[in-house]
XYZ file of C-alpha atoms in Angstrom:
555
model
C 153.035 6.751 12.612
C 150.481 3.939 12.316
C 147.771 4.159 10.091
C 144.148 3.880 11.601
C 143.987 1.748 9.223
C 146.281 -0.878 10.298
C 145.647 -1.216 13.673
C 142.996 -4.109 13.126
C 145.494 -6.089 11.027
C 148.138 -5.956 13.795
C 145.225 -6.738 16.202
C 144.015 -9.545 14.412
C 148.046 -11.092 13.654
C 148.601 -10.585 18.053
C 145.362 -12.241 18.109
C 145.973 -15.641 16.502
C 148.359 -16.766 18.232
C 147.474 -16.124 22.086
C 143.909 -17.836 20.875
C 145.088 -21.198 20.525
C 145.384 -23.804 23.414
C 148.245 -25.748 23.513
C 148.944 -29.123 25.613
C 151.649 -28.802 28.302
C 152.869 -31.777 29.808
C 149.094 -34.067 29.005
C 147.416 -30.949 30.182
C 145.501 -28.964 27.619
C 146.104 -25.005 28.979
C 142.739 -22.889 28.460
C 142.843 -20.272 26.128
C 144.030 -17.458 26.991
C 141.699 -14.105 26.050
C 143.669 -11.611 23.870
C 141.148 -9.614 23.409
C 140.963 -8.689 27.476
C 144.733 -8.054 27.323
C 145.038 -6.071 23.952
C 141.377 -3.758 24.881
C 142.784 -3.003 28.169
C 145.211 -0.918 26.259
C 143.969 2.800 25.322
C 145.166 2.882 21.817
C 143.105 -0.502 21.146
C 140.190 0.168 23.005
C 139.368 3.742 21.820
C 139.341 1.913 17.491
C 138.699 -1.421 18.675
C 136.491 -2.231 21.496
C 133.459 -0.400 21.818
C 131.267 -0.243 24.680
C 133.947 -3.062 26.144
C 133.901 -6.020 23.933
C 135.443 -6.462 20.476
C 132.180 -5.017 19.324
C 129.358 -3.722 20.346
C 127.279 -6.890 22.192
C 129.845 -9.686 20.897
C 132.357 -10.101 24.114
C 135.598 -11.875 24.042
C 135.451 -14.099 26.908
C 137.510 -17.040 28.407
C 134.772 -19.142 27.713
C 134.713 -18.272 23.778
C 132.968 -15.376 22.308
C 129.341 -14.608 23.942
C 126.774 -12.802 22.278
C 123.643 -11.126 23.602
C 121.147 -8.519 22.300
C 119.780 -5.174 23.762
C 117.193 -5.437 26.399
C 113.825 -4.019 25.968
C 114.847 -1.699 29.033
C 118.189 -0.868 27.262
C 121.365 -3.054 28.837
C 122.935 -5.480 27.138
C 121.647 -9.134 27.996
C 123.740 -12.456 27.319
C 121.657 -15.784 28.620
C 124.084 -18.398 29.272
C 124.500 -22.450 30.251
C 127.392 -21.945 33.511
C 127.784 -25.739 34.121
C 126.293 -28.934 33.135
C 125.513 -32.269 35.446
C 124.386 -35.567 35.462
C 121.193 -36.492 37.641
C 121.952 -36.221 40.843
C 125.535 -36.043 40.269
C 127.777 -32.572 41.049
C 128.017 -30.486 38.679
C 130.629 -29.073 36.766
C 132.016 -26.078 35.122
C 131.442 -25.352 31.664
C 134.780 -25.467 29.443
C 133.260 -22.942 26.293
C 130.104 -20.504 26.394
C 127.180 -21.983 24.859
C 123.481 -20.691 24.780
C 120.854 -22.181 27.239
C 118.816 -25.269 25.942
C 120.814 -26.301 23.482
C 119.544 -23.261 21.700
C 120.779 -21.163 18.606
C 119.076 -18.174 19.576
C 120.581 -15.280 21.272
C 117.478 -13.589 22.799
C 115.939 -16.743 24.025
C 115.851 -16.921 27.450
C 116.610 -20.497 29.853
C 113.538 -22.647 30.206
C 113.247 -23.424 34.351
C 114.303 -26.559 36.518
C 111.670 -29.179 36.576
C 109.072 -27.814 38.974
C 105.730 -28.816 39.218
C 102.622 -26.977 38.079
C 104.243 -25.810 35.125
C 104.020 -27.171 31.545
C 106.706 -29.924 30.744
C 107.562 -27.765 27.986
C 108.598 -25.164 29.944
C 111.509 -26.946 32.108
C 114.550 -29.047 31.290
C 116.422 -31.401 33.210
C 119.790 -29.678 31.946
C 118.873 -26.000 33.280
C 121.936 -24.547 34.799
C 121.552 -21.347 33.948
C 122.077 -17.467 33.980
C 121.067 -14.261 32.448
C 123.079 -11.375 32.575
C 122.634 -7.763 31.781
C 125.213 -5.564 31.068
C 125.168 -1.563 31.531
C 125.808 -0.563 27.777
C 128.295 2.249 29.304
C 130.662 0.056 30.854
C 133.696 -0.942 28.979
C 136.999 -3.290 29.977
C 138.434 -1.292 32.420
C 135.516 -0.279 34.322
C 135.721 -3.034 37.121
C 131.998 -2.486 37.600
C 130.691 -4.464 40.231
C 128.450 -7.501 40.154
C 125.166 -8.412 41.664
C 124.735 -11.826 41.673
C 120.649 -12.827 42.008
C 119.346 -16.413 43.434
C 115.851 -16.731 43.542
C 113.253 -17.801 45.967
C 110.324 -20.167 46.097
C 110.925 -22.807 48.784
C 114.201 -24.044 46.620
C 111.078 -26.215 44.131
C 110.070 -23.747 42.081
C 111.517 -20.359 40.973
C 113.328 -19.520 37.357
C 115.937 -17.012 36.800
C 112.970 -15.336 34.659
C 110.139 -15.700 37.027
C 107.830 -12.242 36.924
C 109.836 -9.180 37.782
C 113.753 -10.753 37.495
C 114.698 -9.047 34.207
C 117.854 -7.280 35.623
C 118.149 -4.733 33.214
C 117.069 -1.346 34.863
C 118.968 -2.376 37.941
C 122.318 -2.827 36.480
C 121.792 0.537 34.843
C 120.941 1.943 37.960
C 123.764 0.286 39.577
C 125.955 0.739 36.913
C 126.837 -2.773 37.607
C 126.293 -6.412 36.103
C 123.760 -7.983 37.060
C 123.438 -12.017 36.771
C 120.216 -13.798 37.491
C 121.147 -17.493 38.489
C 118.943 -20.565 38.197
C 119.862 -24.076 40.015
C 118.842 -27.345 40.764
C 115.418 -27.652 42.612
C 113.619 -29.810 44.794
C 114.984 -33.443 44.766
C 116.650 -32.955 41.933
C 118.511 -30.084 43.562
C 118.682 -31.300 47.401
C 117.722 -35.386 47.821
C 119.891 -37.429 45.767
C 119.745 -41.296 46.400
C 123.243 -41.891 46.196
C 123.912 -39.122 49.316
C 125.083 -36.563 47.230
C 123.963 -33.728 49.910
C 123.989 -29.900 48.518
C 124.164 -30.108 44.821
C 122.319 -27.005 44.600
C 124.095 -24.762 46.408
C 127.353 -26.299 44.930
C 125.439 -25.532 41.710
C 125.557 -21.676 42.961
C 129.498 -22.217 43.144
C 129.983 -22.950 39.802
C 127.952 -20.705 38.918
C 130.121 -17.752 40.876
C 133.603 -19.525 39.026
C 131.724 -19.150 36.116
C 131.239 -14.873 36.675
C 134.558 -14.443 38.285
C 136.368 -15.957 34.931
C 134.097 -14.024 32.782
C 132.939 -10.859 34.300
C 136.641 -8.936 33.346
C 134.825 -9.363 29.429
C 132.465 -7.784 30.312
C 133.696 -4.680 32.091
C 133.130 -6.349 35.533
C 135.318 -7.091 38.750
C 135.604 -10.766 39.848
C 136.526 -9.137 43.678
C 133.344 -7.164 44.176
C 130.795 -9.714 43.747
C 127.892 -8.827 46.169
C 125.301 -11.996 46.462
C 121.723 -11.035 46.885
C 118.568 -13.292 46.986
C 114.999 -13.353 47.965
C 113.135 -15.796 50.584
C 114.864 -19.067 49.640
C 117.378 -17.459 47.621
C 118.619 -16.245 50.829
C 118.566 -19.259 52.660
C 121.127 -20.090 49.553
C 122.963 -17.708 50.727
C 123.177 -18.197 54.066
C 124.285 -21.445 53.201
C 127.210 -20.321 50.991
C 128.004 -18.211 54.159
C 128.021 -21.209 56.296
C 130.676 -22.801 53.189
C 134.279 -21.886 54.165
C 135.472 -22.786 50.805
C 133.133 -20.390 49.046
C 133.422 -17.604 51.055
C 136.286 -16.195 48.092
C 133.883 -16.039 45.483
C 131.506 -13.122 46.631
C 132.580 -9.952 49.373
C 128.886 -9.541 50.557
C 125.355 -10.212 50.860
C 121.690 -8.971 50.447
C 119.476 -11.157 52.226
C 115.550 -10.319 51.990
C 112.925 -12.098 53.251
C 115.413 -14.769 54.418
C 113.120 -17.281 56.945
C 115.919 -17.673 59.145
C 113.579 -19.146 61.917
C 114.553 -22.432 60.045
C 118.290 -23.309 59.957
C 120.120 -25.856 57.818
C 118.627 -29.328 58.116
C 120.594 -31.573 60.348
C 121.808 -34.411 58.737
C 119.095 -36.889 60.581
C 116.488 -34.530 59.212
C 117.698 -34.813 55.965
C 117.825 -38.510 55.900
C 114.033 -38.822 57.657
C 113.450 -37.148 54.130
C 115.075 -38.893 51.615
C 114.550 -42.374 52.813
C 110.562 -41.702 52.354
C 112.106 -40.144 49.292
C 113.965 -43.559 47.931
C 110.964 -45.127 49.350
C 108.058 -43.624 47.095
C 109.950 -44.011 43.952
C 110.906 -47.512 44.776
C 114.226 -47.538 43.232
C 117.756 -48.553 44.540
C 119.812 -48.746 41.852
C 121.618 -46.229 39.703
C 119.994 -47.349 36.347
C 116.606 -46.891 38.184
C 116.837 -43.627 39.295
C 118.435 -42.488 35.907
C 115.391 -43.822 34.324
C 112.826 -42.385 36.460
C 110.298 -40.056 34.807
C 110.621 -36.366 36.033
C 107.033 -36.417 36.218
C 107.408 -39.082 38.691
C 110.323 -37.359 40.940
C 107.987 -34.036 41.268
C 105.297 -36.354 42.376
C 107.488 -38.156 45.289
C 108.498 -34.800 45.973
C 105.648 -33.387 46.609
C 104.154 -36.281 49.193
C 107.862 -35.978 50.723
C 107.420 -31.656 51.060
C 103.565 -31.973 52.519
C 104.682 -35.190 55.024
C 108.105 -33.640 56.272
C 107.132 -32.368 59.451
C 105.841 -35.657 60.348
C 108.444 -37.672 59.364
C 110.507 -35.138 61.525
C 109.036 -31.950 62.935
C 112.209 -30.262 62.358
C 112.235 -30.075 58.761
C 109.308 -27.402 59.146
C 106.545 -26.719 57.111
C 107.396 -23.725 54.901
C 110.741 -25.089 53.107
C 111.375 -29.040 54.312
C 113.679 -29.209 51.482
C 116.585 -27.195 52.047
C 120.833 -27.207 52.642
C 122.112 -29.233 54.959
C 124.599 -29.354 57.700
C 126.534 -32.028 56.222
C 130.073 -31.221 58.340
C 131.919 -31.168 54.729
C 131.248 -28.213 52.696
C 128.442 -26.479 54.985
C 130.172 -27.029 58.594
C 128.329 -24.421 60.357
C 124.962 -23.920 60.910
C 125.583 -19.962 61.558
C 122.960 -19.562 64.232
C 122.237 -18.923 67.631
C 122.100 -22.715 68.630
C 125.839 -23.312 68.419
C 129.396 -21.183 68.615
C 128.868 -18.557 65.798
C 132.363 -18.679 63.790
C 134.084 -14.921 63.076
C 133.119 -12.812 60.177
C 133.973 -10.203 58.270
C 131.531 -9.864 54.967
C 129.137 -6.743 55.058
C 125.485 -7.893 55.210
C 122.220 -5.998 54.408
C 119.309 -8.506 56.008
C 115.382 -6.953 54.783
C 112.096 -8.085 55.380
C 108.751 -6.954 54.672
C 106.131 -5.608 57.080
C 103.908 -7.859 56.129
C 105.353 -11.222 55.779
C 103.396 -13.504 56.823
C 99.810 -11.932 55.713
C 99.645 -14.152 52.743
C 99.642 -17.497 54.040
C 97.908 -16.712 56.718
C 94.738 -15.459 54.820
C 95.199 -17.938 51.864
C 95.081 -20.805 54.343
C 92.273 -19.075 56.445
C 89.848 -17.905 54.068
C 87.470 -17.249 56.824
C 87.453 -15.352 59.803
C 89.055 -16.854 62.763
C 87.297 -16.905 66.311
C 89.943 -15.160 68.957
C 89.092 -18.627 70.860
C 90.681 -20.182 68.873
C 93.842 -18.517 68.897
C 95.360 -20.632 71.101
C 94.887 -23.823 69.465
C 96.258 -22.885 66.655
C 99.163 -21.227 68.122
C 99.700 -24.805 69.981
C 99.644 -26.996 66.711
C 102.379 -24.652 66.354
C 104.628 -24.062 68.754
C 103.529 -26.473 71.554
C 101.156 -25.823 74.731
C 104.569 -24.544 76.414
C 105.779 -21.913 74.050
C 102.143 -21.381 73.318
C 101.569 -20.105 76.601
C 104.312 -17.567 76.555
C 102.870 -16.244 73.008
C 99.646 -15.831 74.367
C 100.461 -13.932 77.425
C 102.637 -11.584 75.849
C 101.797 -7.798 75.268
C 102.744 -8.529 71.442
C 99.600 -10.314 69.981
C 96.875 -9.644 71.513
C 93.700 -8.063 69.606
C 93.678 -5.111 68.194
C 91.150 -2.231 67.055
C 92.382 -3.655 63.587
C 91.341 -7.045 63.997
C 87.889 -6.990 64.849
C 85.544 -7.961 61.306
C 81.817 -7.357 61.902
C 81.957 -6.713 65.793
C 83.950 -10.017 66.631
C 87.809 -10.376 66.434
C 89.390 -11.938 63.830
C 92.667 -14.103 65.407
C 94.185 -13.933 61.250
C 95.745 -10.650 62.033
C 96.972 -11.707 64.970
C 98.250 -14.931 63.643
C 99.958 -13.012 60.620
C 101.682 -10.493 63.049
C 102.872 -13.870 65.189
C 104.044 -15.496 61.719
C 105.893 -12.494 60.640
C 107.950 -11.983 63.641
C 108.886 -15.672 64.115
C 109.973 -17.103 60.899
C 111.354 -13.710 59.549
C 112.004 -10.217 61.421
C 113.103 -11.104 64.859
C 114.821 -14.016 63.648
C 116.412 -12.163 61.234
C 117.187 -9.505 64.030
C 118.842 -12.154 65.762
C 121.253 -13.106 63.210
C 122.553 -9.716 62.428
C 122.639 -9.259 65.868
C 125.023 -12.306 66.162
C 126.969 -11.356 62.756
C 127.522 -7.774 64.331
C 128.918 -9.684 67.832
C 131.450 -11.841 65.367
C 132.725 -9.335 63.599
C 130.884 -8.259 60.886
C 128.695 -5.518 59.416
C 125.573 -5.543 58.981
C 122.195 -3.445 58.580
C 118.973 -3.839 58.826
C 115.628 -2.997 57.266
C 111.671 -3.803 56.520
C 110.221 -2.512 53.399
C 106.855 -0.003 54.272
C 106.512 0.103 51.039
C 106.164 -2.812 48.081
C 104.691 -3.681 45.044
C 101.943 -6.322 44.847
C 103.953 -9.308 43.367
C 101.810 -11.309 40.824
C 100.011 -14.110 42.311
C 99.353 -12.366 45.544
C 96.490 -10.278 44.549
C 94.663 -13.978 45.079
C 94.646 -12.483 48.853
C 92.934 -9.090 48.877
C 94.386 -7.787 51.747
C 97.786 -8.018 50.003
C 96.864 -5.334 47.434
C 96.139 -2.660 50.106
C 99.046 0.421 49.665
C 99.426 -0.551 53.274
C 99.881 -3.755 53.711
C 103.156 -5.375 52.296
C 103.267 -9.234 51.525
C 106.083 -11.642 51.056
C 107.515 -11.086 47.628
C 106.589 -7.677 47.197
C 109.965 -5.639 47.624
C 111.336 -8.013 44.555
C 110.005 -5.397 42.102
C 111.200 -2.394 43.619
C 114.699 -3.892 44.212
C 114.228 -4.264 39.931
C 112.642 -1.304 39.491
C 109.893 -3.717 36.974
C 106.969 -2.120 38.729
C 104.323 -1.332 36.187
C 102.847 2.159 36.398
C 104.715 2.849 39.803
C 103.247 5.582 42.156
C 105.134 8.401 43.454
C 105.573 6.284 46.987
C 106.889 3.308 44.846
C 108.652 5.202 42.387
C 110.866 6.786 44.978
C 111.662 3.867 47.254
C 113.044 2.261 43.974
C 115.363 5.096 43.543
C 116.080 5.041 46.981
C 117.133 1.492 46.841
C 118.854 1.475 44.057
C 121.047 4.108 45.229
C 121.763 2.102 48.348
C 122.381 -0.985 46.534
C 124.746 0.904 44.073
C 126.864 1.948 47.139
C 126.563 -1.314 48.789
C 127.794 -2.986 45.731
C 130.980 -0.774 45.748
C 131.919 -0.258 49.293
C 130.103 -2.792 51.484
C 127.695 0.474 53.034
C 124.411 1.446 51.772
C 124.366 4.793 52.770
C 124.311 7.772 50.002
C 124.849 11.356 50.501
C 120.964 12.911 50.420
C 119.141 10.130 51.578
C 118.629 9.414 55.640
C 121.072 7.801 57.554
C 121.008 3.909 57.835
C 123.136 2.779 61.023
C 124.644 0.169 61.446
C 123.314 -2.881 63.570
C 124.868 -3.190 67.216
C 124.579 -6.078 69.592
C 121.923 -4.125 71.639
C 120.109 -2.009 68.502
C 119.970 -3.420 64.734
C 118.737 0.218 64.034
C 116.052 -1.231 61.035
C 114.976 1.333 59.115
C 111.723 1.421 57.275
C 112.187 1.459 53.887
C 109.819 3.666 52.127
C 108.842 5.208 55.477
C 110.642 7.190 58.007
C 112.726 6.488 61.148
C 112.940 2.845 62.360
C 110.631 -0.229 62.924
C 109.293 -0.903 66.078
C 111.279 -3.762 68.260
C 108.328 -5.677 69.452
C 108.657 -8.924 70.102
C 112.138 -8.733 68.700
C 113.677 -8.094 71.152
C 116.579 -11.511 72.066
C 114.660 -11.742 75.682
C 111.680 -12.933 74.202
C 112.428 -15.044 70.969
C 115.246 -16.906 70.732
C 115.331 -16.645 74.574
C 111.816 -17.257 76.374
C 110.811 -18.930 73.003
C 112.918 -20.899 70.784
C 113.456 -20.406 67.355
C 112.815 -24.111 65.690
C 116.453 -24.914 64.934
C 116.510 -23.980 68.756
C 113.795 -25.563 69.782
C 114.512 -28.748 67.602
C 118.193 -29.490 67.274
């Protein structure tokens, strides 16, 4: 019988030899990852490959080794560059694993995109991205699955470690890996002069061939990858959705706070944008716009986000830069204004009961006269649609809305807001998912936590009132000093998610039933409340019927 003793000396001779790539026929054959192979075996794992990896937080990976160190909330976390790319050009895979920012340091995390309002120093041009965090229990053959995590902020700002993304508690909740992805924003991301359309999202695909290859390492499954994103993180995804030849890379989707009333810029919208684009930074040829200053691209960008709804009303005003239709890799737009294609991935699709609250009140600072109501509703949505909004049962004043004796239209305006870019539109689309074939199910959080920066409106931080952004710190369980309400609806969620994550359903033996949306009911429960939300004005005779969602009303 073999020693103890000698098993690392065989394991290190089988080793040598499967490590080396060799070129077949002028092709140079990655290297294969012994260390996968030999730890799947019991023997070799029980002496050899602790908590999954060769040892401890150093992983074996097809990439080359990857090292991480032990979050402060007690998973394993490995920050890694997934591809690299050339302004404005696609990007590509990575071929070996190497630390963010050209950076020796294991525990430092990936500076941002460029972005504006932000310190130079705290973005880089070359920011493609991703943190993961590992459960410490899983090991090789736990084919754990993984949560894959694109963040919001109107696809021109947004980090993989903005406030409250530190995955850690989640994939130990989940038992499951969690990777937080960064890509390309703004017009770095979406308005390339040489017509390169979508290099963001296809940013997001290498990024997904980059966890399928090198999840196994890590104790994860490259088939149960389960995409999940916030506000323009789901638009991301909705776009990879709308990507035939991405659809193999993930099983399902999380969608939260997804503004669905915009869809996927048309491809004369998109040009309306980058033409005033080209046209601010004054440059035509490639050695120009290689030279340009990032400094100056975030400052074209900026004039090209505020002006886009003038240059073409339907680029919208909340994210003008987004994916677009371009007939090649996105070739649906997956809504309501054309044949919806069949389906088949799961779906959970969230918002917030409270979505719109924050814009509204940081734009009005002031009480708004109800006489006014309809004015603003028109610079809107147009006399026509505005006289449908303003006859309907669904905003009109209530006891609520009336600040020192007179009625303040804000909390009508917010109500409006909420219902058209997120909940009924989103209602719509799983609606439309369910008809095609899919699954899908429904909710609005009742319950958040008051996401830094929105405390700048006060009406945000009331228990009772629940802003855009402020489920993202449940979902991560990061809330500081949670209360009982909050505490629970994180637990509650995570469970869900956990059984999402593994079997495409969210519901968990102990907790209430969520049902399934039907063509007729999308059954939303309240999340951190009890039974479901009320239909409104969601239901499909009034929007996206008597009045037109914009990429309706527009396209």
């Amino acid at each position: 019988m073999f020693s103890t003793l000698l098993i690392p000396l065989l394991f290190q001779a089988l080793l040598l030899p499967l490590a080396t790539a060799a070129p077949i026929g002028g092709l140079i054959i990655p290297k294969i990852n012994p260390a996968k192979i030999l730890c799947q075996m019991p023997l070799v794992e029980k002496f050899l490959c602790p908590a999954g990896g060769l040892n401890g937080l150093s992983r074996a990976t097809v990439f080359g080794t990857a090292s991480g160190v032990v979050d402060a909330d007690g998973a394993y976390r490995y920050p890694v560059k997934y591809a690299t790319s050339s302004r404005w050009a696609p990007s590509t895979l990575v071929s070996a694993w190497n630390l963010p920012n050209g950076s020796n340091n294991v525990s430092a995390l990936p500076l941002a995109c460029p972005q504006p309002d932000v310190p130079s120093t705290a973005y880089t041009e070359d920011c493609l991205s991703m943190v993961l965090y590992v459960p410490q229990s899983l090991t090789l053959n736990s084919n754990a699955p993984v949560l894959v995590w694109l963040h919001g902020g109107s696809f021109v700002v947004g980090s993989a470690t903005a406030t409250g993304l530190d995955g850690s508690k989640l994939a130990q909740a989940t038992n499951s890996i969690v990777a937080v992805v960064q890509y390309r924003l703004g017009a770095l991301g979406f308005l390339a002069p040489n017509g390169n359309t979508n290099l963001a999202v296809k940013d997001v695909v290498n990024a997904l061939e980059f966890i399928k290859r090198a999840a196994p390492a890590f104790g994860g499954s490259a088939s149960k990858v389960t995409l999940a994103g916030q506000s323009a993180g789901a638009t991301m995804i909705r776009a990879l959705l709308s990507a035939p030849s991405a659809s193999s890379l993930f099983r399902s989707t999380i969608l939260q706070s997804d503004p669905m009333n915009f869809g996927h810029l048309r491809p004369a919208t998109h040009t309306a944008l980058l033409n005033k684009f080209k046209e601010l930074t004054g440059c035509s040829s490639q050695s120009c716009q290689n030279g340009l200053s990032i400094s100056s691209i975030l400052a074209a960008q900026k004039t090209v986000y505020d002006s886009a709804p003038s240059l073409d009303p339907a680029a919208g005003n909340a994210q003008p830069i987004r994916p677009v239709l371009d007939g090649t890799f996105i070739t649906t737009p997956l809504d309501i204004s054309s044949t919806f294609p069949s389906v088949s991935k799961p779906l959970l699709v969230t918002s917030v009961s409270n979505e719109a609250t924050y814009a509204i009140y940081d734009i009005f600072r002031d009480p708004i006269p109800e006489e006014y109501f309809p004015d603003i509703c028109a610079a809107t949505f147009g006399e026509e649609r505005t006289t449908t909004v303003i006859s309907s049962p669904f905003y009109q004043p209530s006891p609520g809305s009336i600040v020192d004796g007179e009625v303040d239209a804000r909390a009508q305006l917010a109500i409006l807001g909420t219902d058209y870019l997120w909940k009924c539109s989103g209602w719509t689309f799983a609606r439309a998912w369910v008809q095609h074939g899919g699954n899908a199910f429904v909710g609005q959080y009742v319950v958040g936590a008051t996401y830094p920066g929105n405390e700048q409106v006060p009406l945000c931080t009331q228990s009772d009132v629940i802003c855009h952004q402020d489920d993202i710190q449940i979902v991560f369980g990061t809330v500081s000093n949670p209360t009982s309400a909050q505490s629970a609806l994180i637990t509650e969620v995570q469970q869900r998610y956990k059984a999402f994550l593994n079997n495409g359903n969210p519901n968990v033996a102990g907790l209430p039933n969520w049902a399934p949306a039907t063509t007729t009911d999308v059954h939303s429960i309240r999340l951190g409340g009890t039974g479901e939300a009320p239909i409104g004005a969601c239901d499909p005779t009034f929007w996206g019927s008597t009045v037109d969602y914009d990429y309706q009303y527009y396209n």
